[in-house]
CSV table of C-alpha atoms in Angstrom, one decimal:
chain,number,residue,atom,x,y,z
W,823,SER,CA,49.5,28.5,14.2
W,824,ASP,CA,46.5,26.7,13.4
W,825,ILE,CA,46.1,25.7,16.9
W,826,TRP,CA,46.6,29.1,18.2
W,827,GLU,CA,43.9,30.4,16.0
W,828,LYS,CA,41.5,27.7,16.9
W,829,LEU,CA,42.1,27.2,20.5
W,830,PRO,CA,40.5,30.3,21.6
W,831,LYS,CA,37.2,29.8,19.7
W,832,GLU,CA,37.0,25.8,20.6
W,833,GLY,CA,38.5,26.0,24.4
W,834,VAL,CA,40.0,22.5,23.7
W,835,LEU,CA,41.5,20.9,20.9
W,836,ARG,CA,42.2,17.1,20.5
W,837,TYR,CA,44.4,15.7,17.8
W,838,ASN,CA,45.6,11.9,17.1
W,839,PHE,CA,49.0,11.6,15.9
W,840,GLU,CA,52.0,9.1,16.6
W,841,MET,CA,54.9,9.9,19.2
W,842,LYS,CA,58.4,8.6,19.6
W,843,ARG,CA,59.9,7.6,22.9
W,844,GLU,CA,63.6,8.0,23.8
W,845,ASP,CA,64.1,4.4,22.8
W,846,GLY,CA,62.7,5.0,19.3
W,847,VAL,CA,59.5,3.3,19.8
W,848,VAL,CA,56.6,4.9,18.0
W,849,PHE,CA,53.3,4.8,19.6
W,850,PRO,CA,49.9,6.3,19.1
W,851,ALA,CA,49.1,9.2,21.0
W,852,MET,CA,46.0,11.6,21.7
W,853,HIS,CA,46.9,15.4,22.3
W,854,THR,CA,44.7,17.6,24.3
W,855,VAL,CA,45.4,21.0,24.0
W,856,THR,CA,43.3,23.5,26.2
W,857,GLU,CA,44.0,27.1,27.6
W,858,VAL,CA,44.6,27.8,31.5
W,859,HIS,CA,43.1,31.1,32.8
W,860,SER,CA,43.5,32.9,36.0
W,861,SER,CA,40.8,33.9,38.5
W,862,SER,CA,40.4,36.9,36.5
W,863,GLY,CA,40.0,35.2,33.2
W,864,LYS,CA,43.3,35.8,31.8
W,865,LYS,CA,45.0,33.5,29.7
W,866,ILE,CA,48.1,32.5,31.4
W,867,ALA,CA,49.3,29.1,30.1
W,868,VAL,CA,48.2,26.7,27.5
W,869,MET,CA,48.1,23.0,29.0
W,870,TRP,CA,49.0,20.1,26.4
W,871,ILE,CA,48.1,16.7,27.6
W,872,ILE,CA,49.6,13.7,25.8
W,873,THR,CA,47.7,10.5,26.4
W,874,ASP,CA,49.4,6.9,25.2
W,875,MET,CA,46.7,5.2,23.1
W,876,THR,CA,48.6,1.9,22.7
W,877,ASP,CA,46.4,-0.1,25.1
W,878,ARG,CA,43.1,1.6,23.7
W,879,GLU,CA,44.4,1.1,20.1
W,880,HIS,CA,45.1,-2.7,20.8
W,881,LEU,CA,41.7,-3.0,22.6
W,882,ASN,CA,39.6,-1.6,19.7
W,883,GLN,CA,41.7,-3.9,17.2
W,884,VAL,CA,40.6,-6.9,19.3
W,885,LEU,CA,37.2,-5.6,19.6
W,886,ALA,CA,37.0,-5.2,15.9
W,887,GLU,CA,38.4,-8.8,15.4
W,888,VAL,CA,35.8,-10.3,17.6
W,889,GLU,CA,32.9,-8.4,15.9
W,890,ALA,CA,34.4,-9.5,12.6
W,891,ARG,CA,34.4,-13.3,13.7
W,892,TYR,CA,31.1,-12.8,15.1
W,893,ARG,CA,29.6,-11.2,12.0
W,894,ILE,CA,31.1,-14.5,10.0
W,895,LEU,CA,29.8,-16.9,12.5
W,896,PHE,CA,26.3,-15.2,12.5
W,897,ASP,CA,25.8,-14.9,8.8
W,898,ARG,CA,27.1,-18.4,7.9
W,899,ALA,CA,25.0,-20.2,10.5
W,900,GLY,CA,23.0,-22.6,9.1
W,901,ASP,CA,19.8,-21.9,11.3
W,902,VAL,CA,17.9,-18.6,10.8
W,903,ILE,CA,18.6,-16.3,13.6
W,904,PHE,CA,16.8,-13.1,14.6
W,905,ILE,CA,18.0,-10.7,17.4
W,906,ILE,CA,15.2,-9.0,19.0
W,907,ASP,CA,14.7,-6.2,21.4
W,908,GLN,CA,13.2,-7.8,24.6
W,909,ASP,CA,10.7,-4.7,25.1
W,910,SER,CA,9.4,-3.8,21.7
W,911,LEU,CA,9.8,-7.1,20.2
W,912,GLN,CA,11.4,-5.4,17.1
W,913,ILE,CA,13.9,-7.2,15.2
W,914,ILE,CA,17.5,-5.7,15.6
W,915,ASP,CA,19.6,-7.9,13.2
W,916,VAL,CA,19.2,-10.9,11.4
W,917,ASN,CA,21.8,-13.4,9.4
W,918,GLU,CA,21.8,-14.3,5.7
W,919,ALA,CA,19.9,-17.4,6.3
W,920,ALA,CA,16.9,-15.4,7.5
W,921,GLU,CA,17.1,-13.2,4.5
W,922,LEU,CA,16.9,-16.5,2.4
W,923,HIS,CA,14.2,-18.1,4.6
W,924,ILE,CA,11.9,-15.3,4.9
W,925,GLY,CA,12.1,-13.7,1.6
W,926,TYR,CA,12.8,-10.2,3.0
W,927,SER,CA,16.3,-8.4,2.8
W,928,ARG,CA,18.2,-7.6,6.1
W,929,LYS,CA,17.3,-4.1,5.7
W,930,GLU,CA,13.5,-4.6,5.5
W,931,LEU,CA,13.5,-6.9,8.6
W,932,ILE,CA,15.2,-4.8,10.8
W,933,GLY,CA,12.6,-2.7,12.6
W,934,LYS,CA,9.7,-5.2,11.8
W,935,SER,CA,7.9,-6.5,14.8
W,936,ILE,CA,8.0,-10.6,15.2
W,937,GLN,CA,4.2,-10.4,14.6
W,938,ASP,CA,5.1,-9.1,11.1
W,939,ILE,CA,6.6,-12.6,10.1
W,940,THR,CA,4.1,-14.4,12.2
W,941,PRO,CA,0.3,-15.6,10.9
W,942,LYS,CA,-2.2,-13.7,12.4
W,943,ASP,CA,-3.9,-16.9,13.9
W,944,ARG,CA,-0.8,-17.7,16.0
W,945,TYR,CA,-0.8,-14.5,17.7
W,946,GLU,CA,-2.2,-15.7,21.1
W,947,ALA,CA,0.1,-18.8,21.1
W,948,LEU,CA,3.2,-16.5,20.2
W,949,GLU,CA,2.4,-14.1,23.1
W,950,VAL,CA,2.2,-17.5,25.5
W,951,ASP,CA,5.4,-18.5,24.3
W,952,ILE,CA,7.3,-15.0,25.1
W,953,GLU,CA,5.5,-15.1,28.3
W,954,ARG,CA,7.1,-18.5,28.9
W,955,LEU,CA,10.6,-17.3,27.8
W,956,LYS,CA,10.5,-14.5,30.0
W,957,GLU,CA,9.9,-16.7,32.8
W,958,HIS,CA,12.5,-19.2,32.3
W,959,ASN,CA,14.7,-16.9,30.2
W,960,THR,CA,14.9,-19.5,27.5
W,961,ALA,CA,12.3,-21.6,25.5
W,962,THR,CA,11.8,-24.0,22.6
W,963,PHE,CA,8.7,-24.6,20.8
W,964,GLN,CA,7.2,-25.2,17.3
W,965,GLY,CA,5.7,-22.2,15.4
W,966,LEU,CA,5.1,-20.9,11.9
W,967,ASN,CA,7.1,-18.2,10.1
W,968,LEU,CA,5.2,-15.9,7.2
W,969,THR,CA,7.3,-15.2,4.3
W,970,LYS,CA,7.2,-12.0,2.4
W,971,GLN,CA,5.1,-14.2,-0.3
W,972,GLY,CA,2.7,-15.3,2.5
W,973,THR,CA,3.8,-18.6,2.9
W,974,GLU,CA,3.6,-20.4,6.2
W,975,ILE,CA,6.9,-22.2,7.2
W,976,PRO,CA,6.4,-24.4,10.3
W,977,VAL,CA,9.6,-23.9,12.2
W,978,GLN,CA,11.1,-25.2,15.7
W,979,THR,CA,12.3,-22.1,17.3
W,980,ASN,CA,15.0,-21.8,20.3
W,981,MET,CA,14.7,-18.7,22.1
W,982,VAL,CA,17.0,-17.2,24.8
W,983,ILE,CA,17.4,-14.0,26.7
W,984,THR,CA,20.5,-12.5,26.8
W,985,SER,CA,22.6,-9.0,26.8
W,986,PHE,CA,23.7,-7.6,23.6
W,987,GLY,CA,25.1,-3.9,23.2
W,988,GLY,CA,24.3,-3.0,26.7
W,989,SER,CA,20.5,-4.1,26.1
W,990,ASP,CA,18.5,-7.1,27.0
W,991,VAL,CA,17.5,-8.9,23.7
W,992,ILE,CA,16.0,-12.3,22.4
W,993,ILE,CA,18.1,-14.5,20.2
W,994,ALA,CA,15.7,-16.7,18.2
W,995,ALA,CA,17.2,-19.3,16.3
W,996,CYS,CA,14.8,-21.1,13.8
W,997,ARG,CA,14.8,-24.4,12.1
W,998,ASP,CA,12.5,-25.5,9.0
W,999,ILE,CA,10.8,-28.5,9.9
W,1000,SER,CA,8.7,-28.7,7.0
W,1001,HIS,CA,10.4,-32.0,5.7
W,1002,GLN,CA,10.1,-33.7,9.2
W,1003,ILE,CA,6.7,-32.9,9.3
W,1004,GLU,CA,6.0,-34.4,5.9
W,1005,ASP,CA,7.9,-37.3,6.8
W,1006,GLU,CA,6.0,-37.6,10.0
W,1007,LYS,CA,2.7,-37.6,8.0
W,1008,GLU,CA,3.9,-40.2,5.6
W,1009,ARG,CA,4.7,-42.4,8.5
W,1010,LEU,CA,1.4,-42.1,9.8
W,1011,ARG,CA,-0.3,-42.7,6.7
W,1012,ILE,CA,1.6,-46.1,6.1
W,1013,GLU,CA,1.1,-47.1,9.7
W,1014,LYS,CA,-2.7,-46.6,9.2
W,1015,LEU,CA,-2.8,-48.3,5.9
W,1016,GLU,CA,-0.8,-51.1,7.5
W,1017,ALA,CA,-3.4,-51.3,10.2
W,1018,VAL,CA,-6.4,-51.3,7.5
W,1019,GLN,CA,-4.6,-53.9,5.8
W,1020,GLN,CA,-4.5,-56.2,8.9
W,1021,VAL,CA,-8.1,-55.5,10.0
W,1022,ALA,CA,-9.1,-56.5,6.4
W,1023,GLY,CA,-7.1,-59.5,6.4
W,1024,GLY,CA,-8.5,-60.5,9.8
W,1025,ILE,CA,-12.1,-59.9,8.6
W,1026,ALA,CA,-11.3,-62.0,5.2
W,1027,HIS,CA,-10.2,-64.9,7.4
W,1028,GLU,CA,-13.1,-64.6,9.6
W,1029,PHE,CA,-15.6,-64.7,6.7
W,1030,SER,CA,-13.5,-67.6,4.8
W,1031,GLN,CA,-14.7,-70.4,6.9
W,1032,PRO,CA,-18.2,-69.7,6.9
W,1033,MET,CA,-18.0,-69.0,3.2
W,1034,GLN,CA,-16.7,-72.4,2.7
W,1035,SER,CA,-19.3,-73.9,4.7
W,1036,LEU,CA,-21.7,-72.1,2.6
W,1037,VAL,CA,-20.1,-73.3,-0.8
W,1038,THR,CA,-20.2,-77.0,0.5
W,1039,ILE,CA,-23.9,-77.1,1.3
W,1040,ALA,CA,-24.7,-75.4,-2.1
W,1041,GLU,CA,-22.8,-78.4,-3.7
W,1042,ILE,CA,-24.7,-80.8,-1.5
W,1043,LEU,CA,-28.0,-79.4,-2.4
W,1044,SER,CA,-27.1,-79.4,-6.0
W,1045,GLY,CA,-25.9,-83.1,-6.1
W,1046,ASN,CA,-22.5,-82.2,-7.3
W,1047,THR,CA,-20.8,-84.1,-4.3
W,1048,ASP,CA,-19.7,-87.8,-4.7
């Protein structure tokens, strides 16, 4: 009775409930109920269409599983990952590593521009990197990420343009290279120190012979030789 009351008002009604075939197999079905009118506008019948939703339900389940696996892999990735809209350069999504790395929550990061997490003195270099990315669809460069606390973190960023949810997006994977940079600075410091020591040793060797001669002459003049 509920159907006959709603149908004249709604025009079309849709319901989802299971049906049973002759062989006893139960399947998900969508029921579409609509009125059929004559050319004069008089209701002459009710059309009831039953659509087997087994394949669609299976597809939805597969898509849900794929999305769940994607989210797990995405969130558990060791690298910081940003998904960025190609046109506006706004952040669409981030993983958990990005939250820890940048100090913002996922909710705070979504909608921000990548310039919001980039030091101002690197804006021009960032524009060059983005242009190179759009030209080749992929790019790798070293940059700086700006945390919520204002700390600048050196990173190596790999970017690629791809399709996500029907739109072109940039996937940016960042890796903190602070330790590598410090290790490289220490290596260069040690190399410079070793070079200075070698030069100093060479100078000392060059001066040792004339100094020895001067000592010998001083001894002769003072009469201390046999």
